[in-house]
Short mmCIF file of C-alpha atoms in Angstrom, two decimals:
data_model
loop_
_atom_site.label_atom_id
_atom_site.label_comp_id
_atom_site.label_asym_id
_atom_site.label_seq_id
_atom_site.Cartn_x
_atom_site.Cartn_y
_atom_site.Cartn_z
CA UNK A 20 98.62 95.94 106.62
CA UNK A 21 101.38 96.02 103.96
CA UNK A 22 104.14 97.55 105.05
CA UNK A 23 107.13 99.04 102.59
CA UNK A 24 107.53 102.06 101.11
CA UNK A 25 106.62 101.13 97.65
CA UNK A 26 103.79 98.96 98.92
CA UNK A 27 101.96 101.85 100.54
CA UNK A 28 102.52 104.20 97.46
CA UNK A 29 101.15 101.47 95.37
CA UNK A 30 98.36 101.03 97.66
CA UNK A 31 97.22 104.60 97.78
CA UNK A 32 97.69 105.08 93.83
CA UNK A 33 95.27 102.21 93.59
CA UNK A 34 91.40 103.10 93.49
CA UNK A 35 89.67 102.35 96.56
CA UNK A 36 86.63 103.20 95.65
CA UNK A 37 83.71 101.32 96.39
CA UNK A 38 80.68 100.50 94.91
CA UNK A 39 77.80 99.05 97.02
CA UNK A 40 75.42 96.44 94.88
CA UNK A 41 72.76 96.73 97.10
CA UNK A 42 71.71 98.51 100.13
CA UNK A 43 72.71 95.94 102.65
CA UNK A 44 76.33 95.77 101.35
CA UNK A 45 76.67 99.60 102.18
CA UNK A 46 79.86 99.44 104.41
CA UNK A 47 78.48 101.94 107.47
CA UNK A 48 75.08 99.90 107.70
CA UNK A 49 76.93 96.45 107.49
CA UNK A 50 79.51 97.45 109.82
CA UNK A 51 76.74 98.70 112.70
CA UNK A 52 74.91 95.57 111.88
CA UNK A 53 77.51 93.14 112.81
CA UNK A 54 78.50 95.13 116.01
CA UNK A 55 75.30 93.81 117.18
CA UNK A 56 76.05 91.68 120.55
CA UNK A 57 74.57 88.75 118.16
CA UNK A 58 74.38 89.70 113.97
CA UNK A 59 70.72 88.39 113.13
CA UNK A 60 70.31 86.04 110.06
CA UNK A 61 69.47 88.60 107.58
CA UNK A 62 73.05 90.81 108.66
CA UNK A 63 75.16 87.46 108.42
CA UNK A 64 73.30 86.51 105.25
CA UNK A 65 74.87 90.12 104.03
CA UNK A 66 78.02 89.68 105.25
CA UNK A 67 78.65 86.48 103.40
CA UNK A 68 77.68 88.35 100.15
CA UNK A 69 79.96 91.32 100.86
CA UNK A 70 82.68 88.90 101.55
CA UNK A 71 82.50 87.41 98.35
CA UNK A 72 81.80 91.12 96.82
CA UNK A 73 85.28 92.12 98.47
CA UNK A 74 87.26 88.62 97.34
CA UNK A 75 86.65 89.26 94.02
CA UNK A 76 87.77 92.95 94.34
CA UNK A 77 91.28 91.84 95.77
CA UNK A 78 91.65 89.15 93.54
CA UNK A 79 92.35 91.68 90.54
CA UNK A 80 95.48 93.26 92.91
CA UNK A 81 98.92 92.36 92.51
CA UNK A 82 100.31 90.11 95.26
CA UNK A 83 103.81 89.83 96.39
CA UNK A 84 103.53 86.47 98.53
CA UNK A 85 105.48 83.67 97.24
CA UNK A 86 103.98 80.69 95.86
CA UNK A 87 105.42 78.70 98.21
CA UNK A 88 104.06 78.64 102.14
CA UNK A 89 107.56 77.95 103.65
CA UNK A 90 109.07 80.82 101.86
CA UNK A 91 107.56 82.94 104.05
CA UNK A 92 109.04 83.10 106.99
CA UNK A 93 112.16 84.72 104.48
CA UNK A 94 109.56 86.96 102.89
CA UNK A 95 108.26 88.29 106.25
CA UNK A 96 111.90 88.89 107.70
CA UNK A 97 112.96 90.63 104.44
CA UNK A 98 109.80 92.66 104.52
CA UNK A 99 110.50 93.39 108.77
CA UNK A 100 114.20 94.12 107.68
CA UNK A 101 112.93 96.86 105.07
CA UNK A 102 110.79 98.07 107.42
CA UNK A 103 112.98 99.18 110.41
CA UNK A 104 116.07 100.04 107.58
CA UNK A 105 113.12 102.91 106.35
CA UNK A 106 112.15 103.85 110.32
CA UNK A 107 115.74 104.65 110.70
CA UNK A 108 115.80 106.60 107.41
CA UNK A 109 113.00 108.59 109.05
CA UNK A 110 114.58 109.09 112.47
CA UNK A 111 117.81 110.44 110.85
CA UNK A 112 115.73 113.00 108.93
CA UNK A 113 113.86 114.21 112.37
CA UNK A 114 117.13 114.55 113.70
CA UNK A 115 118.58 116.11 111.18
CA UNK A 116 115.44 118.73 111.46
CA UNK A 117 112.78 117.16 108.87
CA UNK A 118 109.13 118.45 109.90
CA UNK A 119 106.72 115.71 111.02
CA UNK A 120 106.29 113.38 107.97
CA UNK A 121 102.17 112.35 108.58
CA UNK A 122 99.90 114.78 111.15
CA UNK A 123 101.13 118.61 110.65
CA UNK A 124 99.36 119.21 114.05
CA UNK A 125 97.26 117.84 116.91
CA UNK A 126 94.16 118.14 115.19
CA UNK A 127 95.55 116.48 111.97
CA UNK A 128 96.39 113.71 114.34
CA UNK A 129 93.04 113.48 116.25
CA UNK A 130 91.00 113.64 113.16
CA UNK A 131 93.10 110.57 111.92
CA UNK A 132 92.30 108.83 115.22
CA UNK A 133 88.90 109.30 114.55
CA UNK A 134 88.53 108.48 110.69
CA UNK A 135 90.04 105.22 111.57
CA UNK A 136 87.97 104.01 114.14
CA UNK A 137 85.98 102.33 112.06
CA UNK A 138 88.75 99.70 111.76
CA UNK A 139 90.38 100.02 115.17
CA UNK A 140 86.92 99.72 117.03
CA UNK A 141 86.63 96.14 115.28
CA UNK A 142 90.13 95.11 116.22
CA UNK A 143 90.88 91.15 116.09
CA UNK A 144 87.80 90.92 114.88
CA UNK A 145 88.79 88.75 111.36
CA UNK A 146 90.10 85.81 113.99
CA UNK A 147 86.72 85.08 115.86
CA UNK A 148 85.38 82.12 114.56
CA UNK A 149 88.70 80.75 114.75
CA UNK A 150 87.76 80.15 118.57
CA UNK A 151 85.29 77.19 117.52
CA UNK A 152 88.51 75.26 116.34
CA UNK A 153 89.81 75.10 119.61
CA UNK A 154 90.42 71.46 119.21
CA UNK A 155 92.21 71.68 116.15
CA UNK A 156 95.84 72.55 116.91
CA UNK A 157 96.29 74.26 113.34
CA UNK A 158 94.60 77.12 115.08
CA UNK A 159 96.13 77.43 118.17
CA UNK A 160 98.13 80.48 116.70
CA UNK A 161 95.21 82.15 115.64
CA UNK A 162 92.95 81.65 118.88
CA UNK A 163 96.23 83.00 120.71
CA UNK A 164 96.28 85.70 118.70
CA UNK A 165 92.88 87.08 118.81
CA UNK A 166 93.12 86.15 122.88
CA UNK A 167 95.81 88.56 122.93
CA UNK A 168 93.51 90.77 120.37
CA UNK A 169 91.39 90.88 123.57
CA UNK A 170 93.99 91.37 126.21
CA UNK A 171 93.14 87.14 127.84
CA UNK A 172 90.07 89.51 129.28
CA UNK A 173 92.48 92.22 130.92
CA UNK A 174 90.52 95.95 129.89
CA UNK A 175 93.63 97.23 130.36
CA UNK A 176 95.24 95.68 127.39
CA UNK A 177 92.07 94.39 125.38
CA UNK A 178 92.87 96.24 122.05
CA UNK A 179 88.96 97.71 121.47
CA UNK A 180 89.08 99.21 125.04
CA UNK A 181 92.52 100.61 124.40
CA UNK A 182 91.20 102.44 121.70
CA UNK A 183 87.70 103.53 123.31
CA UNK A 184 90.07 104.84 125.78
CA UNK A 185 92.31 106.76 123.69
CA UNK A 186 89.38 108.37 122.07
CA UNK A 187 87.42 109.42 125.00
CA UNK A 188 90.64 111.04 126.13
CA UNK A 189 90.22 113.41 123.52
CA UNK A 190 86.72 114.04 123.11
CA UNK A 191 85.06 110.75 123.05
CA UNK A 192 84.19 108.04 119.90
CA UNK A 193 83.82 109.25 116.55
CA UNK A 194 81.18 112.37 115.63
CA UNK A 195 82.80 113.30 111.81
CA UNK A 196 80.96 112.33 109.14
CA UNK A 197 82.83 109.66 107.50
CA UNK A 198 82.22 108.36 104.04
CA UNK A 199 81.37 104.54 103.14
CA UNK A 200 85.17 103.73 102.23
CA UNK A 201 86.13 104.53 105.96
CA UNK A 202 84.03 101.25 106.78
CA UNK A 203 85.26 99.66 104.19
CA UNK A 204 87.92 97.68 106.37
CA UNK A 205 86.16 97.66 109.34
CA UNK A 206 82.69 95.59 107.61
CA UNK A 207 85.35 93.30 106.28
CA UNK A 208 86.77 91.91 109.07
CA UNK A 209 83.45 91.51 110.94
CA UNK A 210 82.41 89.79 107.80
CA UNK A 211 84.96 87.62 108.58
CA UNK A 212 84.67 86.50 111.85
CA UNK A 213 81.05 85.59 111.11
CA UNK A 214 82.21 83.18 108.01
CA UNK A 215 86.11 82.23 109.02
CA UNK A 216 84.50 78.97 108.82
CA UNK A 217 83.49 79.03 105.12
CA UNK A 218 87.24 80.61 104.62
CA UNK A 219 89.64 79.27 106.50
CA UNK A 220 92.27 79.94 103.90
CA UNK A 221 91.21 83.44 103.78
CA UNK A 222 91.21 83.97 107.58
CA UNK A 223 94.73 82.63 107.59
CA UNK A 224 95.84 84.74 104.99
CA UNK A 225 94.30 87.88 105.73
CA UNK A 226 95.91 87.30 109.10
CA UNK A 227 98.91 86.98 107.69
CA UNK A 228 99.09 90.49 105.81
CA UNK A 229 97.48 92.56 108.20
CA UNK A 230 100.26 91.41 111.12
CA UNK A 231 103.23 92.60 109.40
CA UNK A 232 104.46 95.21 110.71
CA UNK A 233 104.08 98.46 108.72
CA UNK A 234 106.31 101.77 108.52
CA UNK A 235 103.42 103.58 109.06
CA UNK A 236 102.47 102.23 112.21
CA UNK A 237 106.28 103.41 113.69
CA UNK A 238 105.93 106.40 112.57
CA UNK A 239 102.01 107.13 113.67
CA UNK A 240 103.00 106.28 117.40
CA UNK A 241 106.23 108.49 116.79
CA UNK A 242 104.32 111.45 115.69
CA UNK A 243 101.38 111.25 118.45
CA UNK A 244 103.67 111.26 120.81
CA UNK A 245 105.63 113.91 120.15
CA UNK A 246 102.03 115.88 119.99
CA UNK A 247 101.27 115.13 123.54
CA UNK A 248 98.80 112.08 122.56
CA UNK A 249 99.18 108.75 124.40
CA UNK A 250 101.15 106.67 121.55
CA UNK A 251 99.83 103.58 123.46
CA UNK A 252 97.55 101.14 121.19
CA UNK A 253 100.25 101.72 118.42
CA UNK A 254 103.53 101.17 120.54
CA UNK A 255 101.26 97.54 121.56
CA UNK A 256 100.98 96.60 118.00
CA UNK A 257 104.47 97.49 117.46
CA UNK A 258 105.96 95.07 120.17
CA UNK A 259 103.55 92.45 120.00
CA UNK A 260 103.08 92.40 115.94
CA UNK A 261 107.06 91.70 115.69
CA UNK A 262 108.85 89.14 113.11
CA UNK A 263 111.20 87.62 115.76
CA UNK A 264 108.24 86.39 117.81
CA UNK A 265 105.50 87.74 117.71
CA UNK A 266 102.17 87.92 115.65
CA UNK A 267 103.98 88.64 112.20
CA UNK A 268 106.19 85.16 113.30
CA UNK A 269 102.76 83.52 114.35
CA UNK A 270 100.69 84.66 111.05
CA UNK A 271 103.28 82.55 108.75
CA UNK A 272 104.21 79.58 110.72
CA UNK A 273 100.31 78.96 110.87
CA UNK A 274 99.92 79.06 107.17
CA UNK A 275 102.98 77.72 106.25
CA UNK A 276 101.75 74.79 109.16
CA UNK A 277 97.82 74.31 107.23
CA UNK A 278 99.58 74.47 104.14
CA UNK A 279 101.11 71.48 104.95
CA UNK A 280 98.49 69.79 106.25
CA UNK A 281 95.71 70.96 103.42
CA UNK A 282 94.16 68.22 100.80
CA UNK A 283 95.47 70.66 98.31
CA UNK A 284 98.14 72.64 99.53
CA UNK A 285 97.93 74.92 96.31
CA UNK A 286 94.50 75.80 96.00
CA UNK A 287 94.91 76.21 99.92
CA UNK A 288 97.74 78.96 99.10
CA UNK A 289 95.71 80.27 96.66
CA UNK A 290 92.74 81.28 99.36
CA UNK A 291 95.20 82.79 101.71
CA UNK A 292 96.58 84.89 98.29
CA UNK A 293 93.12 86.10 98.38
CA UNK A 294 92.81 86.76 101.85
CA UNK A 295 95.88 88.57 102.50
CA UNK A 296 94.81 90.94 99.59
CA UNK A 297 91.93 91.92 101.56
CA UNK A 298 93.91 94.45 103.28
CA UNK A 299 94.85 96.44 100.49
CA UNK A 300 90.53 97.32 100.25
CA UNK A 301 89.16 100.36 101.61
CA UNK A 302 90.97 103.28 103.02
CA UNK A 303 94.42 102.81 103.68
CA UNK A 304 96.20 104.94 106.44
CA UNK A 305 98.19 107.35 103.88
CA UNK A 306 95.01 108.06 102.24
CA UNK A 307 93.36 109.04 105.71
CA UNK A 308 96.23 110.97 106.54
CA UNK A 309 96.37 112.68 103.32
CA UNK A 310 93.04 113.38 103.30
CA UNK A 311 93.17 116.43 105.84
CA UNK A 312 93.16 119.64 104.69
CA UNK A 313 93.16 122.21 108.23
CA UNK A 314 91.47 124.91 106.29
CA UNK A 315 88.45 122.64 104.84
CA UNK A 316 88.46 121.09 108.08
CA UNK A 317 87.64 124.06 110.25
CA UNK A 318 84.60 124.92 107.47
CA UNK A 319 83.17 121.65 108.05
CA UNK A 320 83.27 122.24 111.64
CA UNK A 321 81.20 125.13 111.05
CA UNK A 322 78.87 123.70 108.76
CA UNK A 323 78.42 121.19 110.98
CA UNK A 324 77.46 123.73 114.17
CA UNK A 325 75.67 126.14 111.74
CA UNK A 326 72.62 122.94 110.88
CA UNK A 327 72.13 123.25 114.93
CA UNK A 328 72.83 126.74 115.75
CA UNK A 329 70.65 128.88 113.38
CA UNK A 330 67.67 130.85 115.53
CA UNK A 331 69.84 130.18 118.28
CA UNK A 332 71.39 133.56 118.17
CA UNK A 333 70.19 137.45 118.67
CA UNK A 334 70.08 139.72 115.83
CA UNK A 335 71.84 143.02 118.00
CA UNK A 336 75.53 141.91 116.43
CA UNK A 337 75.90 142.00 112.68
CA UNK A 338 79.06 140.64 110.58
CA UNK A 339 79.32 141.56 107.01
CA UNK A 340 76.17 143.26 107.27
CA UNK A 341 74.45 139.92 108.05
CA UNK A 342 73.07 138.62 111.61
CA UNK A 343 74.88 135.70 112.62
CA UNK A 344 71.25 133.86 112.24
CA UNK A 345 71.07 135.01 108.48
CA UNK A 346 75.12 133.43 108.19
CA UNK A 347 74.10 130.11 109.90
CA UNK A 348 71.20 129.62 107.57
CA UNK A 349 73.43 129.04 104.88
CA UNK A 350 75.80 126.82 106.08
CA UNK A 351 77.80 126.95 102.56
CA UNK A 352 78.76 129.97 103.43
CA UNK A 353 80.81 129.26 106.38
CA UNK A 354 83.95 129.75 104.25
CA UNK A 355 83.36 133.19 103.72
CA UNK A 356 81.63 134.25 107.05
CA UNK A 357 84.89 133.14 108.99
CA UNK A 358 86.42 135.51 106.06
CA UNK A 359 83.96 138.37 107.63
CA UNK A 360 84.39 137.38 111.07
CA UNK A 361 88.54 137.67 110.19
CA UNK A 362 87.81 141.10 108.62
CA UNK A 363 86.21 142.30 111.98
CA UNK A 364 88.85 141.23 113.85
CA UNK A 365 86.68 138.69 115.93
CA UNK A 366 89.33 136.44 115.02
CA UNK A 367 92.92 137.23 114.70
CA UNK A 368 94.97 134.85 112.15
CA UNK A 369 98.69 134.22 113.15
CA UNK A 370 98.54 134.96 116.58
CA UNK A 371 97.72 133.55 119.97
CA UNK A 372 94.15 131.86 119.79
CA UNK A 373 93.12 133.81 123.27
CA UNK A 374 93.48 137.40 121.40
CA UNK A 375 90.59 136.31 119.39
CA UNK A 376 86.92 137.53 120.51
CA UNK A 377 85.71 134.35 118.89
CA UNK A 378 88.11 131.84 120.58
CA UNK A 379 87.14 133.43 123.88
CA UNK A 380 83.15 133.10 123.22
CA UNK A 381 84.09 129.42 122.83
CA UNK A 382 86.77 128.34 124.63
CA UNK A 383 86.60 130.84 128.01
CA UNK A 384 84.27 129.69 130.83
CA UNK A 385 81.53 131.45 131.03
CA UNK A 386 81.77 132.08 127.15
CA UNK A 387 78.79 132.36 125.55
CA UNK A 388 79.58 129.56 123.40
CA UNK A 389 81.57 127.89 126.11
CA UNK A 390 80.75 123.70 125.27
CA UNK A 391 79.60 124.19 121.92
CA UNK A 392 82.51 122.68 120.13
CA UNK A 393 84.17 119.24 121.57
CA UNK A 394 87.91 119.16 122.46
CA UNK A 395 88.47 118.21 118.64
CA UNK A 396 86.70 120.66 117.32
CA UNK A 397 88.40 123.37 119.47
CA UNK A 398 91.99 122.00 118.73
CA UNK A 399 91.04 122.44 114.94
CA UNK A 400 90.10 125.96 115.26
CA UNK A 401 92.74 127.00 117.40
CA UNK A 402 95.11 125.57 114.88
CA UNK A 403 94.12 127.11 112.42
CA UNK A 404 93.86 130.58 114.23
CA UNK A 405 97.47 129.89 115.45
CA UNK A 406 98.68 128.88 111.98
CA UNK A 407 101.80 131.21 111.00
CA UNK A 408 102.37 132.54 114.66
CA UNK A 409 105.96 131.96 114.97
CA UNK A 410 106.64 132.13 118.66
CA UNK A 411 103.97 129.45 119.74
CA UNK A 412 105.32 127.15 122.08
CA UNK A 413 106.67 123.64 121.37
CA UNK A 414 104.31 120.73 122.65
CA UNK A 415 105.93 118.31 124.83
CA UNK A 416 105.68 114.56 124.31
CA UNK A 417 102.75 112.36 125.52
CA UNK A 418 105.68 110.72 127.99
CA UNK A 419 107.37 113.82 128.90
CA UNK A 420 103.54 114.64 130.06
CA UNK A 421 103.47 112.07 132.18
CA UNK A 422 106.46 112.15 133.53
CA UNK A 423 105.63 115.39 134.77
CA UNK A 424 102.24 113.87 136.52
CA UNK A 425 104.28 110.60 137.43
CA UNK A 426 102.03 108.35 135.26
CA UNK A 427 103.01 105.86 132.70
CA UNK A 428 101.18 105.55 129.66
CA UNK A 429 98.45 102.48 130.13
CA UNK A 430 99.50 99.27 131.23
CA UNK A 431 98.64 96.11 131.86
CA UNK A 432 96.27 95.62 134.94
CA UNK A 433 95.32 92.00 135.91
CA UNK A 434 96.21 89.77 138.61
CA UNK A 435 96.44 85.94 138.41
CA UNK A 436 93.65 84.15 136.27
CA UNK A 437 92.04 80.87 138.18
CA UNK A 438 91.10 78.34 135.45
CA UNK A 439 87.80 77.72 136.20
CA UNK A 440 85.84 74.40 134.84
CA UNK A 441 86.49 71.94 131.96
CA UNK A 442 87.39 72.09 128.06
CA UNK A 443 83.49 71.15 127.84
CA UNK A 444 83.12 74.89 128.53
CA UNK A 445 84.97 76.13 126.11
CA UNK A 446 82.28 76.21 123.39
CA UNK A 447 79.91 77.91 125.71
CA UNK A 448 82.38 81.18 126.47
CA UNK A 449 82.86 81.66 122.51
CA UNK A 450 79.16 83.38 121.94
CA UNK A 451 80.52 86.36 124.74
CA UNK A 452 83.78 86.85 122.91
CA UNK A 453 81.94 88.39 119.93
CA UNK A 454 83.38 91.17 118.45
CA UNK A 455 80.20 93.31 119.61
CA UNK A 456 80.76 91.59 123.17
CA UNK A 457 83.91 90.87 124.37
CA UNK A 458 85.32 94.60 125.58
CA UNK A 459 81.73 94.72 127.84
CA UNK A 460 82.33 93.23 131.10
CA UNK A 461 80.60 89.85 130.69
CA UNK A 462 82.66 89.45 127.45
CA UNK A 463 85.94 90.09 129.45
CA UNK A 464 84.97 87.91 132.10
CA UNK A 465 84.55 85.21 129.46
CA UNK A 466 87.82 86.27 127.77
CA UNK A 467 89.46 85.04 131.28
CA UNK A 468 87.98 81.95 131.86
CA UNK A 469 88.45 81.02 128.12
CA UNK A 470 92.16 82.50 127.66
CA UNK A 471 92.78 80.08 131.17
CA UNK A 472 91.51 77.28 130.67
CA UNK A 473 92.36 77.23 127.10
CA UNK A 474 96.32 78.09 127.46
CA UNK A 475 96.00 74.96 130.41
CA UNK A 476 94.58 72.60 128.73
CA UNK A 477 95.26 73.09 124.90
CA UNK A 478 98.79 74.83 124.95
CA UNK A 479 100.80 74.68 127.89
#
């Protein structure tokens, strides 16, 4: 993604809002679609359409690259040098006693985990049909890349199983409802690596802009840490998505390599103009961020749990002179029955969440609510129960966590790879390194034998 200060406030000024043409270019049903272990004809048919739908979106955005394709290796170490010059900016303000600058609690931070999976689930995913160039050493950065994309078949590093992991350490994949310009991103780069082929230009520049590293990634992995979540799949971008050399370095020698070698190096720059501004479409991560409100939130929690719980409840305990039954029918009204439940001191505002009667139904074992609301749901309530209490207790950091348990956050877990067979079987590995494949076990296993066999006999 782009990555300065004034880049991101341009980007989240700018009006992502988008508007489907038909029904199978709705983001949410085109990005479920293309998960698919194999996208049938009429879902790649789609995607090609919502590719083009989305190019000529981007094309109307303004676009910082320079004209010329061996500028940017300058470009990309100015824009890496503004980037850690505004990090440090930010550090010195923490230290100096500045409040978190994105997730003003856990459950700000968890619902942003969530609201982007959409686009994290789908990581890599723009670089897949780069694999059928294997021969073609103008994409050996690119295959490399989206090999790494899929940890060279190690689950402990593939990036889609990082992130599965992360959320199922906190409640499990994604139940919010999200809203089509959440998928926005996510369809995109599936579309992608279904039609790479048809847009090589666009591949290579859309690779380009979404490896630079961005301020907002630094500070993300910052902030979940210091909330006791495991900063992991963000500290691995940050390492491995460097300018020195590392994907950010890879993204521009490869274009400025196949500009070189294109029939028509300008028009060729011109597609990877167009590609790169791919990534300013859709949600960006200030406007997720931004997006959470902690008091809205905890209604739409409600509203969500009132749709399943009404009936469920006996009619010997009234609240504002309604039943809870009579409340939950009317799940608008969740705003104002917490109000009642706050007036009858079921909950207590500004103070420990256990003092509440209502926390305890939910939270206690034995509760008669106990399992109702996921480990999200609960952190959102009890924030907002806790909200004003002065004396609550720091959290410590994800690593001072483990430290404490004498873990390390998740590492790398594989043991030598065998190359197994001949170039001639390259080809046949590419079908289980799909993007709706490759983190399952027969995708890994084809991640290996492809990630050996091709560093052997096409790199090394």
């Amino acid at each position: 993604m782009r990555s300065t200060v004034e880049e991101m406030q341009a980007a989240e000024s700018a009006a992502r809002a988008y508007r489907p043409q038909a029904d199978e270019l709705v983001p949410s049903l085109l990005h479920g679609k293309l998960l698919a272990p194999a996208p049938d004809a009429d879902a790649l048919a789609s995607a090609r359409l919502y590719l083009e739908q989305q190019l000529r979106a981007a094309e109307a955005l303004p676009c910082d690259l320079p004209e010329d394709a061996h500028a940017l290796a300058g470009w990309m170490e100015r824009r890496a040098a503004d980037v850690g010059q505004a990090y440090a900016a930010y550090l010195q303000q923490r230290q100096a006693g500045a409040p978190r600058r994105f997730f003003s609690g856990k459950a700000h931070a968890l619902n942003f985990l969530r609201r982007v999976a959409p686009t994290k689930l789908v990581d890599g995913a723009w670089l897949y049909s780069a694999l059928e160039r294997w021969r073609d050493p103008l994409f050996r950065p690119l295959i490399l890349t989206y090999l790494e994309e899929l940890g060279d078949g190690d689950p402990a590093m593939n990036h889609v199983s990082l992130y599965r992991s992360l959320l199922a350490a906190h409640g499990g994949e994604p139940a919010l409802p999200l809203s089509e310009p959440h998928y926005v991103q996510g369809a995109l780069q599936l579309a992608l690596a279904y039609h790479g082929g048809q847009y090589e230009a666009e591949m290579f520049g859309f690779n380009l802009g979404y490896e630079q590293l961005p301020l907002h990634l630094l500070i993300t992995a910052y902030e979940l840490n210091e909330l006791g979540i495991d900063p992991y799949y963000f500290t691995l971008h940050i390492t491995i998505d460097n300018a020195a050399s590392g994907h950010a370095r890879k993204a521009a020698d490869a274009v400025a390599q196949a500009a070189t070698q294109a029939a028509d190096p300008q028009q060729f720059m011109q597609g990877v103009r167009r590609g790169y501004l791919l990534n300013d479409l859709g949600l960006s991560t200030m406007d997720v961020i931004n997006s959470f409100d902690l008091e809205q939130e905890v209604v739409s929690v409600m509203q969500d749990k009132a749709q399943f719980g009404r009936m469920m409840h006996s009619d010997y305990c009234r609240i504002g002179g309604k039943t809870v039954n009579q409340w939950l029918e009317q799940p608008d009204g969740m705003a104002r029955f917490l109000e009642e439940l706050t007036k009858a001191r079921w909950i207590i505002r500004a103070a420990p969440a256990e003092e509440s009667r209502f926390w305890r139904l939910i939270d206690a074992p034995g509760g008669q609510m106990f399992g109702v609301f996921d480990d999200y749901e609960k952190q959102t309530i009890r924030e907002w129960i806790e909200k004003g209490w002065s004396d609550a207790k720091r959290q410590p950091s994800y690593r001072a966590l483990a430290r404490g348990r004498q873990l390390e956050p998740m590492a790398p877990q594989g043991g030598p790879r065998a190359v197994i067979g001949s170039t001639q079987q390259l080809d046949a590995l590419v079908e289980q390194m799909s993007p709706g494949r490759h983190h399952f076990v027969p995708g890994l296993e084809a991640s290996r034998r492809f990630s050996a066999l091709y560093r052997t006999a096409c790199v090394a």
